GROMACS .gro file of C-alpha atoms in nm:
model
  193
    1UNK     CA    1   1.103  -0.502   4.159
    2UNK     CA    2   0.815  -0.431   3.941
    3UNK     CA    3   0.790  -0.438   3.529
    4UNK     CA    4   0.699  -0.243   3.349
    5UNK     CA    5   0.364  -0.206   3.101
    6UNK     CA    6   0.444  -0.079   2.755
    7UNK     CA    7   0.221   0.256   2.692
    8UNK     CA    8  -0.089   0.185   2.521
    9UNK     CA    9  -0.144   0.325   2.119
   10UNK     CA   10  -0.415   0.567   2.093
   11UNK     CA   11  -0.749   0.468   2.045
   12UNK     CA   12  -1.054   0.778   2.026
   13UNK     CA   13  -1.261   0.597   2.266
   14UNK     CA   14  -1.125   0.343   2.457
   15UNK     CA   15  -0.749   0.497   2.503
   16UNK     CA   16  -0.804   0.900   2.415
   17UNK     CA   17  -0.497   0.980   2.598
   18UNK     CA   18  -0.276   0.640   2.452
   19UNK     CA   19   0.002   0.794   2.218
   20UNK     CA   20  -0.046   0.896   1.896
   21UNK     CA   21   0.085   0.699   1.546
   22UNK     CA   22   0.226   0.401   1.827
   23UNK     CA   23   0.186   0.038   1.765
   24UNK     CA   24  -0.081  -0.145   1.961
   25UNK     CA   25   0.236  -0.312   2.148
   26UNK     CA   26   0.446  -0.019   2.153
   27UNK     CA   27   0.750  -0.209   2.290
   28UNK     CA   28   0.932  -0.395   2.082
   29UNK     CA   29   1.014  -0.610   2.407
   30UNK     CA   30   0.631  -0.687   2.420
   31UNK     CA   31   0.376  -0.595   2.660
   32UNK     CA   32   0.573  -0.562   2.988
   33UNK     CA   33   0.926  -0.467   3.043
   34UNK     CA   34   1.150  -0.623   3.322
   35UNK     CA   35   1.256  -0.386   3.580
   36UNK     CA   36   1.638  -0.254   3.472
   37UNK     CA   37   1.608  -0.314   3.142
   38UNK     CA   38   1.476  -0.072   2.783
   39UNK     CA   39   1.132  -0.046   2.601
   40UNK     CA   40   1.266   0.011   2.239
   41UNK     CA   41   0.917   0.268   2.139
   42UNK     CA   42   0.798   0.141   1.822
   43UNK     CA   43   0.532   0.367   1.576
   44UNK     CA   44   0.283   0.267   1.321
   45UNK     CA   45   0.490   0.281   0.950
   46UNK     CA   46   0.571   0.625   0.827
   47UNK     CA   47   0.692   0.707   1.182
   48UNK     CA   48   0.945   0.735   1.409
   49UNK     CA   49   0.965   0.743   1.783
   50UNK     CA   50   1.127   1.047   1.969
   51UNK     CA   51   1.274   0.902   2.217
   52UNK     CA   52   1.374   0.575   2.073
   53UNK     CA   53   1.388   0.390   2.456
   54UNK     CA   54   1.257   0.451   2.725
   55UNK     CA   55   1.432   0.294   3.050
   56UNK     CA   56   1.204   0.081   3.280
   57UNK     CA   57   1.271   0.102   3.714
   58UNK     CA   58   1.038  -0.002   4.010
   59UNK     CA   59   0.716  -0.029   3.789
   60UNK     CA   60   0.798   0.337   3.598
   61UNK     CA   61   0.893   0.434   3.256
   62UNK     CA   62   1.143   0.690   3.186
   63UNK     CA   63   1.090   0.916   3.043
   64UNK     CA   64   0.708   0.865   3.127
   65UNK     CA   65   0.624   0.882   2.739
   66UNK     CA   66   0.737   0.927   2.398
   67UNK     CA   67   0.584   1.064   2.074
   68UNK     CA   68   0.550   0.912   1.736
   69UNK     CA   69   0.672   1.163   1.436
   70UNK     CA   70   0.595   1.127   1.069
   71UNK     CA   71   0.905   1.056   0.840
   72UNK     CA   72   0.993   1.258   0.521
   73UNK     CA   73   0.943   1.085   0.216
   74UNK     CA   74   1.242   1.084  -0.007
   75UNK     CA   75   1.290   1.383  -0.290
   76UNK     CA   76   1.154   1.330  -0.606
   77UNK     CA   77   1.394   1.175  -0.870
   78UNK     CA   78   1.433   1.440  -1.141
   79UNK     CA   79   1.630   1.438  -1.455
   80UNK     CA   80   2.000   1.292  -1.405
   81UNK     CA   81   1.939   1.234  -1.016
   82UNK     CA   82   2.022   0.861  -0.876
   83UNK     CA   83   1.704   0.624  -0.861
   84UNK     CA   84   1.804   0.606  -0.487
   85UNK     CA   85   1.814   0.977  -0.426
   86UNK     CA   86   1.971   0.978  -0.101
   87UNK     CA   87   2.284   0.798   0.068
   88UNK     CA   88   2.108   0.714   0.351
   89UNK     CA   89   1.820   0.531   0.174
   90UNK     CA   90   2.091   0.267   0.073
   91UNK     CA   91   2.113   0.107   0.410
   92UNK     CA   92   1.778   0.211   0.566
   93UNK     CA   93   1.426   0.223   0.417
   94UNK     CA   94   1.314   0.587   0.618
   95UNK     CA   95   1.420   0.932   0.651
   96UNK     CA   96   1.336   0.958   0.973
   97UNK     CA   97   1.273   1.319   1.167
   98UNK     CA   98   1.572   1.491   1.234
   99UNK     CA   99   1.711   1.302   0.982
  100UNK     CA  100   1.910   1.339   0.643
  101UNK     CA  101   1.911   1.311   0.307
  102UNK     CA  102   2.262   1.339   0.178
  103UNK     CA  103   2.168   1.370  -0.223
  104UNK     CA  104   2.289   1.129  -0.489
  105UNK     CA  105   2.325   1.201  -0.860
  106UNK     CA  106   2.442   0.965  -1.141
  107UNK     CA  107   2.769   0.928  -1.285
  108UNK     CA  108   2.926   1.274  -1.428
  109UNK     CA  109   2.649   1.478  -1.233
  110UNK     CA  110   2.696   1.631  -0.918
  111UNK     CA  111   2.408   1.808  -0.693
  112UNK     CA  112   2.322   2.174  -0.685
  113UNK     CA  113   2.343   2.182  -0.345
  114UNK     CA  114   2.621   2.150  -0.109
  115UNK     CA  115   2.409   2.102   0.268
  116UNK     CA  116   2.212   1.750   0.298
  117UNK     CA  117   1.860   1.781   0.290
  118UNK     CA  118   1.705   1.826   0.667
  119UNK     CA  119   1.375   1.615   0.739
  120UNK     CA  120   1.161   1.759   1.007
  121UNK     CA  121   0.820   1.691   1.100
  122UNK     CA  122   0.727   1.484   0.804
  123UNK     CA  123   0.859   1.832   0.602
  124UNK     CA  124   1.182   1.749   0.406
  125UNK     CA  125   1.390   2.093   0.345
  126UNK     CA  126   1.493   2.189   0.076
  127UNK     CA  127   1.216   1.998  -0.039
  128UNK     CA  128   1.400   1.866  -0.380
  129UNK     CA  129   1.767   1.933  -0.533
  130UNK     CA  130   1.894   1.876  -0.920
  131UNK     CA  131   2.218   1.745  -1.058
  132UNK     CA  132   2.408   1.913  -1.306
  133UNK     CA  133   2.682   1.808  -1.516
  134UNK     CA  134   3.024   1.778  -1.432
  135UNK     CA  135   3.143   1.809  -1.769
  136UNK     CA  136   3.140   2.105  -2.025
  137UNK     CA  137   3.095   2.046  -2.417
  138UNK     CA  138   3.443   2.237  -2.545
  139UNK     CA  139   3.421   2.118  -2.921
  140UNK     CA  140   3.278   1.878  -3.152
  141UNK     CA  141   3.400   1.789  -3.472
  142UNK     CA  142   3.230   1.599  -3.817
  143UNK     CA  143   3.401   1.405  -4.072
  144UNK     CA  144   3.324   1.197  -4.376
  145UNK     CA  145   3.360   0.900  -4.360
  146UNK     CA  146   3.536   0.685  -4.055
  147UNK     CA  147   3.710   0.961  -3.787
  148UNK     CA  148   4.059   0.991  -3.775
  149UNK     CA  149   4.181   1.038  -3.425
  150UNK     CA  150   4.517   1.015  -3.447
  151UNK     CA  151   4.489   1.279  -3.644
  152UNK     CA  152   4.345   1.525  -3.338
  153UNK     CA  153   4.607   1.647  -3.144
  154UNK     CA  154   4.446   1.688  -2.724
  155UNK     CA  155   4.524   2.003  -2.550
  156UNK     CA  156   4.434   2.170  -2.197
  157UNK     CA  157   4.195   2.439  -2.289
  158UNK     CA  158   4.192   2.596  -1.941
  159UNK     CA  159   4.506   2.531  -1.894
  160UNK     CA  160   4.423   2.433  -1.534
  161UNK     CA  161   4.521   2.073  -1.532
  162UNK     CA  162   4.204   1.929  -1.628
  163UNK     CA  163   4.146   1.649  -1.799
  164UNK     CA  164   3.902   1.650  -2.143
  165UNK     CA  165   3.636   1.341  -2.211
  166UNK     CA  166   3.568   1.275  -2.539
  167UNK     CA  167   3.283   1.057  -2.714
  168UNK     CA  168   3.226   0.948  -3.034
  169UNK     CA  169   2.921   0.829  -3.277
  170UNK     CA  170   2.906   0.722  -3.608
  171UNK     CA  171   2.638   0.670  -3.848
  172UNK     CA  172   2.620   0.466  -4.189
  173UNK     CA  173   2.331   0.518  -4.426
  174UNK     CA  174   2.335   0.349  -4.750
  175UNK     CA  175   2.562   0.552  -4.965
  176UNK     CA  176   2.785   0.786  -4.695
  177UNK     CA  177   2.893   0.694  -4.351
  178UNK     CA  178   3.033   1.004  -4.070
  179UNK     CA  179   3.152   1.004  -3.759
  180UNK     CA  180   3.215   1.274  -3.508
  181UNK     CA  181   3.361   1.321  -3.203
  182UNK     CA  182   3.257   1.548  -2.844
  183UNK     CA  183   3.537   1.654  -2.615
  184UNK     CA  184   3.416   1.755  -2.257
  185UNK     CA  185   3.614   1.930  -2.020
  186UNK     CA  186   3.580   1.871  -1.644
  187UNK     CA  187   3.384   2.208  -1.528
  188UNK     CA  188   3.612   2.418  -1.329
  189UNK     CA  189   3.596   2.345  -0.946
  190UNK     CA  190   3.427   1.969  -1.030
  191UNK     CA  191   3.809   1.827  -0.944
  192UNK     CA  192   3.776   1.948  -0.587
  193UNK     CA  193   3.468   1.747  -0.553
   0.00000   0.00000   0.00000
C-alpha cells in the first residue's frame, strides 16, 4: 500500500494551487502519511483547518483537501469584563471558526447577553458584550464619628428572598472622623443566574 504526501502550502509561483494559510508541512505527521492511518491538517497561526484530518488509503487523501480559516480574535475587555473574556480562552489559546466565546465578567457582574458569542470567518458575532452589575445600591447611610451597626436593623426590601450586601468606608481627617455604610440588593432575576 502506498503513503501518502501531505498537501503542499501555497506558494504564488512555485505552488499557485498549494492551500492557502497551510504550513509548509501541512501534516502534523510530517511529509508522508502511512497508508491507514490520519494527516492531522495544520495552518499557519491565526488559523484553523476545516477539516481537522484527513484519512490517508492506497496513495489518496480523503477528503482530497482541506482549507485553512482565520480565527476570531477575542472581544475587547471593557469596563468590569474578566481579563480572560471568554471561558474557552482558559484552556485553549484560539477561537477558532465555528467556534465560541462563552463571555466572562468579574465577580458581582454578569454579561448582557445570554447566547455565546459565534466566531465565523475570522468575524466574531456579536462582535463585543458588557457586564453589568448584579447588585443594586438600595441605601446608604453617614454618621459621625465610628458607625454603629448594631444599631441598623436589615430588612428584605423586595421582599423576594433576596439577600442585601453591604460595604462600609471610613475616613479620619485631623479633627472629625465618619463612616458610612452601602447596602446592595441582589437585582431581581440575578438569583436564577
Amino acid at each position: 500500500h502506498a503513503e501518502c504526501r501531505a498537501l503542499a502550502a501555497y506558494e504564488p509561483y512555485s505552488r499557485p494551487k498549494g492551500i492557502k494559510q497551510a504550513k509548509d508541512i501541512s501534516c502534523v505527521e510530517g511529509i508522508s502519511v502511512a497508508h491507514g492511518s490520519q494527516c492531522t491538517t495544520q495552518c499557519a497561526p491565526g488559523f484553523s483547518a476545516n477539516p481537522p484530518m484527513l484519512g490517508c488509503a492506497d496513495g489518496q487523501l480523503t477528503p482530497a483537501s482541506f482549507e485553512c480559516i482565520p480565527n476570531c480574535e477575542p472581544p475587547p475587555i471593557g469596563e468590569n469584563v474578566h481579563q480572560v473574556p471568554c471561558m474557552e480562552l482558559l484552556t485553549s489559546s484560539v477561537l477558532p471558526n465555528l467556534g465560541t466565546c462563552t463571555p466572562q465578567c468579574n465577580l458581582g457582574f454578569t454579561p448582557n447577553i445570554s447566547d455565546p458569542l459565534t466566531c465565523t470567518a475570522g468575524v466574531l458575532s456579536p462582535p463585543s458584550f458588557g457586564c453589568f452589575s448584579l447588585f443594586l445600591e438600595v441605601d446608604t447611610f453617614v454618621s459621625e464619628g465610628l458607625f454603629d451597626a448594631a444599631a441598623l436593623r436589615l430588612a428584605d426590601p423586595n421582599q423576594d428572598g433576596g439577600f442585601l450586601l453591604a460595604t462600609v468606608s471610613s475616613s479620619s481627617e485631623s479633627s472629625s472622623s465618619s463612616s458610612g455604610l452601602r447596602l446592595y440588593s441582589l437585582l431581581s432575576g440575578a438569583a436564577q443566574a
